[in-house]
GROMACS .gro file of C-alpha atoms in nm:
model
  242
    1MET     CA    1   0.094   0.234   0.658
    2ALA     CA    2  -0.164   0.532   0.671
    3TYR     CA    3  -0.023   0.838   0.788
    4SER     CA    4  -0.185   1.132   0.998
    5LEU     CA    5  -0.294   1.468   0.831
    6LYS     CA    6  -0.141   1.666   1.134
    7ASP     CA    7   0.072   1.950   1.018
    8LYS     CA    8  -0.006   1.854   0.668
    9HIS     CA    9  -0.104   2.146   0.428
   10VAL     CA   10  -0.441   2.064   0.227
   11LEU     CA   11  -0.579   2.297  -0.039
   12ILE     CA   12  -0.963   2.237  -0.106
   13VAL     CA   13  -1.087   2.396  -0.420
   14GLY     CA   14  -1.457   2.482  -0.418
   15SER     CA   15  -1.536   2.701  -0.130
   16GLY     CA   16  -1.905   2.690  -0.177
   17SER     CA   17  -1.944   2.333  -0.134
   18ASP     CA   18  -2.108   2.167   0.180
   19ILE     CA   19  -1.866   1.873   0.109
   20ALA     CA   20  -1.566   2.108   0.117
   21ALA     CA   21  -1.674   2.259   0.438
   22ALA     CA   22  -1.724   1.924   0.607
   23LEU     CA   23  -1.382   1.795   0.472
   24ALA     CA   24  -1.202   2.128   0.580
   25ALA     CA   25  -1.348   2.116   0.935
   26ASP     CA   26  -1.260   1.744   0.985
   27ILE     CA   27  -0.914   1.763   0.870
   28LEU     CA   28  -0.868   2.089   1.065
   29ARG     CA   29  -0.976   1.905   1.388
   30GLU     CA   30  -0.694   1.639   1.286
   31GLY     CA   31  -0.428   1.917   1.288
   32ALA     CA   32  -0.394   2.001   0.925
   33ARG     CA   33  -0.337   2.329   0.782
   34VAL     CA   34  -0.620   2.423   0.542
   35SER     CA   35  -0.647   2.631   0.243
   36LEU     CA   36  -0.991   2.693   0.083
   37ALA     CA   37  -1.011   2.821  -0.268
   38GLY     CA   38  -1.284   2.956  -0.466
   39ARG     CA   39  -1.377   3.185  -0.765
   40ASP     CA   40  -1.472   3.469  -0.563
   41ILE     CA   41  -1.227   3.567  -0.294
   42GLU     CA   42  -1.480   3.740  -0.068
   43LYS     CA   43  -1.711   3.439  -0.069
   44ALA     CA   44  -1.395   3.205  -0.006
   45ALA     CA   45  -1.295   3.422   0.284
   46VAL     CA   46  -1.662   3.399   0.433
   47ALA     CA   47  -1.664   3.023   0.394
   48ALA     CA   48  -1.310   2.998   0.553
   49LYS     CA   49  -1.413   3.205   0.848
   50ALA     CA   50  -1.711   3.007   0.922
   51ILE     CA   51  -1.496   2.690   0.925
   52GLY     CA   52  -1.225   2.832   1.146
   53ASP     CA   53  -0.995   3.129   1.171
   54ALA     CA   54  -0.695   2.925   1.069
   55VAL     CA   55  -0.831   2.843   0.733
   56ARG     CA   56  -0.673   3.057   0.464
   57PRO     CA   57  -0.891   3.176   0.187
   58VAL     CA   58  -0.742   3.155  -0.173
   59ALA     CA   59  -0.864   3.310  -0.516
   60LEU     CA   60  -0.875   3.050  -0.761
   61ASP     CA   61  -1.081   3.019  -1.098
   62LEU     CA   62  -1.075   2.695  -1.260
   63SER     CA   63  -1.173   2.853  -1.605
   64ASP     CA   64  -0.873   3.079  -1.580
   65GLU     CA   65  -0.515   2.914  -1.607
   66GLY     CA   66  -0.361   3.263  -1.493
   67SER     CA   67  -0.564   3.246  -1.187
   68ILE     CA   68  -0.450   2.884  -1.112
   69GLN     CA   69  -0.084   2.976  -1.149
   70ALA     CA   70  -0.121   3.281  -0.926
   71ALA     CA   71  -0.285   3.054  -0.662
   72ALA     CA   72  -0.004   2.821  -0.687
   73ASP     CA   73   0.249   3.094  -0.652
   74GLN     CA   74   0.069   3.229  -0.356
   75LEU     CA   75   0.076   2.908  -0.179
   76ARG     CA   76   0.436   2.823  -0.271
   77ALA     CA   77   0.534   3.134  -0.089
   78VAL     CA   78   0.390   3.004   0.241
   79GLY     CA   79   0.546   2.653   0.237
   80ALA     CA   80   0.493   2.297   0.098
   81LEU     CA   81   0.168   2.153  -0.010
   82ASP     CA   82   0.077   1.802   0.079
   83HIS     CA   83  -0.270   1.734  -0.068
   84LEU     CA   84  -0.496   1.918  -0.322
   85VAL     CA   85  -0.862   1.826  -0.345
   86SER     CA   86  -1.109   1.964  -0.597
   87VAL     CA   87  -1.487   1.946  -0.532
   88ALA     CA   88  -1.567   2.206  -0.766
   89MET     CA   89  -1.858   2.147  -1.017
   90GLU     CA   90  -2.084   2.338  -1.264
   91ARG     CA   91  -2.430   2.205  -1.371
   92ALA     CA   92  -2.502   2.173  -1.725
   93GLY     CA   93  -2.806   1.949  -1.762
   94GLY     CA   94  -3.093   1.903  -2.004
   95PRO     CA   95  -3.155   1.737  -2.327
   96VAL     CA   96  -2.887   1.750  -2.580
   97ALA     CA   97  -3.089   1.957  -2.811
   98SER     CA   98  -3.120   2.220  -2.556
   99LEU     CA   99  -2.739   2.243  -2.451
  100GLU     CA  100  -2.548   2.553  -2.491
  101ARG     CA  101  -2.161   2.556  -2.568
  102ARG     CA  102  -2.116   2.819  -2.278
  103ALA     CA  103  -2.268   2.568  -2.026
  104LEU     CA  104  -2.069   2.264  -2.156
  105LEU     CA  105  -1.731   2.473  -2.137
  106ALA     CA  106  -1.824   2.584  -1.776
  107ALA     CA  107  -1.902   2.225  -1.669
  108PHE     CA  108  -1.578   2.078  -1.834
  109ASP     CA  109  -1.367   2.376  -1.696
  110ALA     CA  110  -1.485   2.280  -1.344
  111LYS     CA  111  -1.442   1.902  -1.361
  112VAL     CA  112  -1.191   1.812  -1.634
  113LEU     CA  113  -0.993   2.109  -1.783
  114GLY     CA  114  -0.955   2.264  -1.452
  115PRO     CA  115  -0.809   1.959  -1.267
  116ILE     CA  116  -0.566   1.913  -1.554
  117LEU     CA  117  -0.437   2.260  -1.503
  118LEU     CA  118  -0.423   2.227  -1.124
  119ALA     CA  119  -0.203   1.914  -1.193
  120LYS     CA  120   0.010   2.125  -1.419
  121HIS     CA  121   0.062   2.403  -1.170
  122PHE     CA  122   0.041   2.239  -0.839
  123ALA     CA  123   0.198   1.885  -0.873
  124PRO     CA  124   0.548   2.030  -0.888
  125MET     CA  125   0.499   2.163  -0.542
  126ILE     CA  126   0.321   1.861  -0.383
  127ALA     CA  127   0.519   1.656  -0.127
  128GLU     CA  128   0.637   1.324  -0.261
  129GLU     CA  129   0.393   1.143  -0.028
  130GLY     CA  130   0.111   1.395  -0.114
  131SER     CA  131  -0.166   1.332  -0.353
  132LEU     CA  132  -0.429   1.500  -0.576
  133LEU     CA  133  -0.805   1.408  -0.522
  134PHE     CA  134  -1.085   1.498  -0.766
  135PHE     CA  135  -1.455   1.453  -0.759
  136SER     CA  136  -1.628   1.225  -0.994
  137GLY     CA  137  -2.012   1.139  -0.955
  138LEU     CA  138  -2.273   0.878  -0.972
  139GLY     CA  139  -2.405   1.018  -1.322
  140ALA     CA  140  -2.109   0.864  -1.492
  141TRP     CA  141  -2.197   0.519  -1.380
  142ARG     CA  142  -2.578   0.551  -1.385
  143PRO     CA  143  -2.640   0.788  -1.689
  144SER     CA  144  -3.002   0.935  -1.733
  145SER     CA  145  -3.190   1.119  -1.985
  146GLY     CA  146  -3.085   1.490  -1.954
  147GLY     CA  147  -2.759   1.381  -1.811
  148VAL     CA  148  -2.525   1.358  -2.084
  149VAL     CA  149  -2.282   1.643  -1.961
  150MET     CA  150  -2.291   1.508  -1.617
  151ALA     CA  151  -2.201   1.164  -1.731
  152ALA     CA  152  -1.918   1.270  -1.975
  153THR     CA  153  -1.751   1.504  -1.709
  154ASN     CA  154  -1.763   1.274  -1.409
  155GLY     CA  155  -1.638   0.978  -1.633
  156SER     CA  156  -1.375   1.181  -1.750
  157VAL     CA  157  -1.261   1.264  -1.387
  158SER     CA  158  -1.205   0.886  -1.332
  159THR     CA  159  -1.018   0.827  -1.639
  160LEU     CA  160  -0.808   1.162  -1.549
  161ALA     CA  161  -0.722   1.027  -1.224
  162SER     CA  162  -0.584   0.694  -1.333
  163ALA     CA  163  -0.380   0.876  -1.611
  164LEU     CA  164  -0.243   1.130  -1.391
  165ALA     CA  165  -0.142   0.864  -1.121
  166VAL     CA  166   0.077   0.709  -1.371
  167GLU     CA  167   0.241   1.036  -1.516
  168LEU     CA  168   0.286   1.198  -1.187
  169ALA     CA  169   0.400   0.910  -0.964
  170PRO     CA  170   0.494   0.876  -0.691
  171ILE     CA  171   0.240   1.150  -0.622
  172ARG     CA  172  -0.096   0.978  -0.579
  173VAL     CA  173  -0.414   1.083  -0.787
  174ASN     CA  174  -0.750   0.947  -0.689
  175ALA     CA  175  -1.111   1.022  -0.744
  176ILE     CA  176  -1.413   1.005  -0.531
  177SER     CA  177  -1.765   0.946  -0.674
  178PRO     CA  178  -2.047   1.031  -0.452
  179GLY     CA  179  -2.406   0.939  -0.482
  180VAL     CA  180  -2.691   1.176  -0.385
  181ILE     CA  181  -2.558   1.367  -0.066
  182THR     CA  182  -2.771   1.576   0.137
  183THR     CA  183  -2.627   1.912   0.041
  184SER     CA  184  -2.771   2.258  -0.044
  185ALA     CA  185  -2.672   2.210  -0.408
  186TRP     CA  186  -3.013   2.018  -0.425
  187ASN     CA  187  -3.204   2.325  -0.332
  188THR     CA  188  -3.220   2.449  -0.692
  189ALA     CA  189  -3.119   2.132  -0.899
  190VAL     CA  190  -3.441   1.961  -0.854
  191PRO     CA  191  -3.806   2.075  -0.802
  192ASP     CA  192  -3.856   1.875  -0.472
  193LYS     CA  193  -3.515   1.753  -0.302
  194HIS     CA  194  -3.704   1.582  -0.024
  195GLU     CA  195  -3.901   1.349  -0.283
  196LEU     CA  196  -3.553   1.270  -0.446
  197PHE     CA  197  -3.397   1.179  -0.115
  198GLN     CA  198  -3.694   0.951  -0.030
  199ARG     CA  199  -3.681   0.768  -0.373
  200VAL     CA  200  -3.306   0.722  -0.364
  201ALA     CA  201  -3.313   0.608   0.013
  202ALA     CA  202  -3.588   0.342  -0.082
  203SER     CA  203  -3.393   0.202  -0.377
  204ALA     CA  204  -3.016   0.224  -0.267
  205PRO     CA  205  -2.887  -0.087  -0.097
  206ALA     CA  206  -2.767   0.138   0.207
  207ARG     CA  207  -3.130   0.243   0.253
  208ARG     CA  208  -3.040   0.614   0.301
  209VAL     CA  209  -2.908   0.894   0.123
  210GLY     CA  210  -2.535   1.028   0.195
  211GLU     CA  211  -2.426   1.293   0.418
  212PRO     CA  212  -2.134   1.527   0.368
  213SER     CA  213  -1.965   1.344   0.655
  214ASP     CA  214  -1.977   1.010   0.470
  215VAL     CA  215  -1.772   1.189   0.180
  216SER     CA  216  -1.527   1.358   0.410
  217ALA     CA  217  -1.456   1.025   0.582
  218ALA     CA  218  -1.374   0.859   0.248
  219ALA     CA  219  -1.181   1.161   0.136
  220ARG     CA  220  -0.973   1.129   0.445
  221ALA     CA  221  -0.903   0.773   0.391
  222LEU     CA  222  -0.771   0.828   0.037
  223LEU     CA  223  -0.565   1.119   0.145
  224THR     CA  224  -0.405   0.922   0.417
  225ASN     CA  225  -0.360   0.586   0.253
  226PRO     CA  226  -0.023   0.580   0.065
  227PHE     CA  227  -0.072   0.265  -0.131
  228ILE     CA  228  -0.396   0.368  -0.309
  229THR     CA  229  -0.363   0.557  -0.631
  230GLY     CA  230  -0.546   0.572  -0.974
  231GLU     CA  231  -0.869   0.462  -0.829
  232THR     CA  232  -1.224   0.597  -0.802
  233LEU     CA  233  -1.392   0.533  -0.461
  234HIS     CA  234  -1.755   0.507  -0.488
  235VAL     CA  235  -1.946   0.667  -0.187
  236ASP     CA  236  -2.315   0.607  -0.316
  237GLY     CA  237  -2.459   0.361  -0.082
  238GLY     CA  238  -2.465   0.115  -0.362
  239ALA     CA  239  -2.709   0.349  -0.576
  240ARG     CA  240  -2.519   0.242  -0.887
  241TRP     CA  241  -2.632  -0.102  -0.832
  242ALA     CA  242  -2.999  -0.021  -0.769
   0.00000   0.00000   0.00000
């Protein structure tokens, strides 16, 4: 039976994300206690304040294990942690011939190495009925030219969730794979985001692009269903079949 998030402590990593903001606001309304983590504590504090005074900002850099451990120690001091959600990402697009190692490492830190270290330092303090939730992406399931890194990192997230679900049981571990979602991340990711949205909406079976609220609803479903673990939930309007 699904259980409520009321009074549960949820840490969301990726304070600059519109999806993180939507999820934090939704679970705050459901009575959860929310901590919002980001690499820059000042920016995390601003993002937390915009969601609600009760949201606790936390400094956490996924490329720095010391920072991850310090964040775990900080939250351990304020009580139990029930769920951890990481929506963090770093773009490293372009043809293979143009890719730089620094960008590759940043992308893998955000999506793969960082989540492994989050599991290392936070799993021991997560409640038995709690969970870890990581973010994959459509690029793993519909790879495109110039999207090698996106495909590799997002595909790794899905595999990682399954492997961690086995190792960390009974703590649950799942992943979400969003499609094209109307977030501010597209402002600089493509030349014309409106053209992209129209094209995706025309081809996807759902006949629209996603909203942060769609992803938040899916995330809350995974957080509150104690019989789902090791899975990747696709929230893409069926775009991978288009």
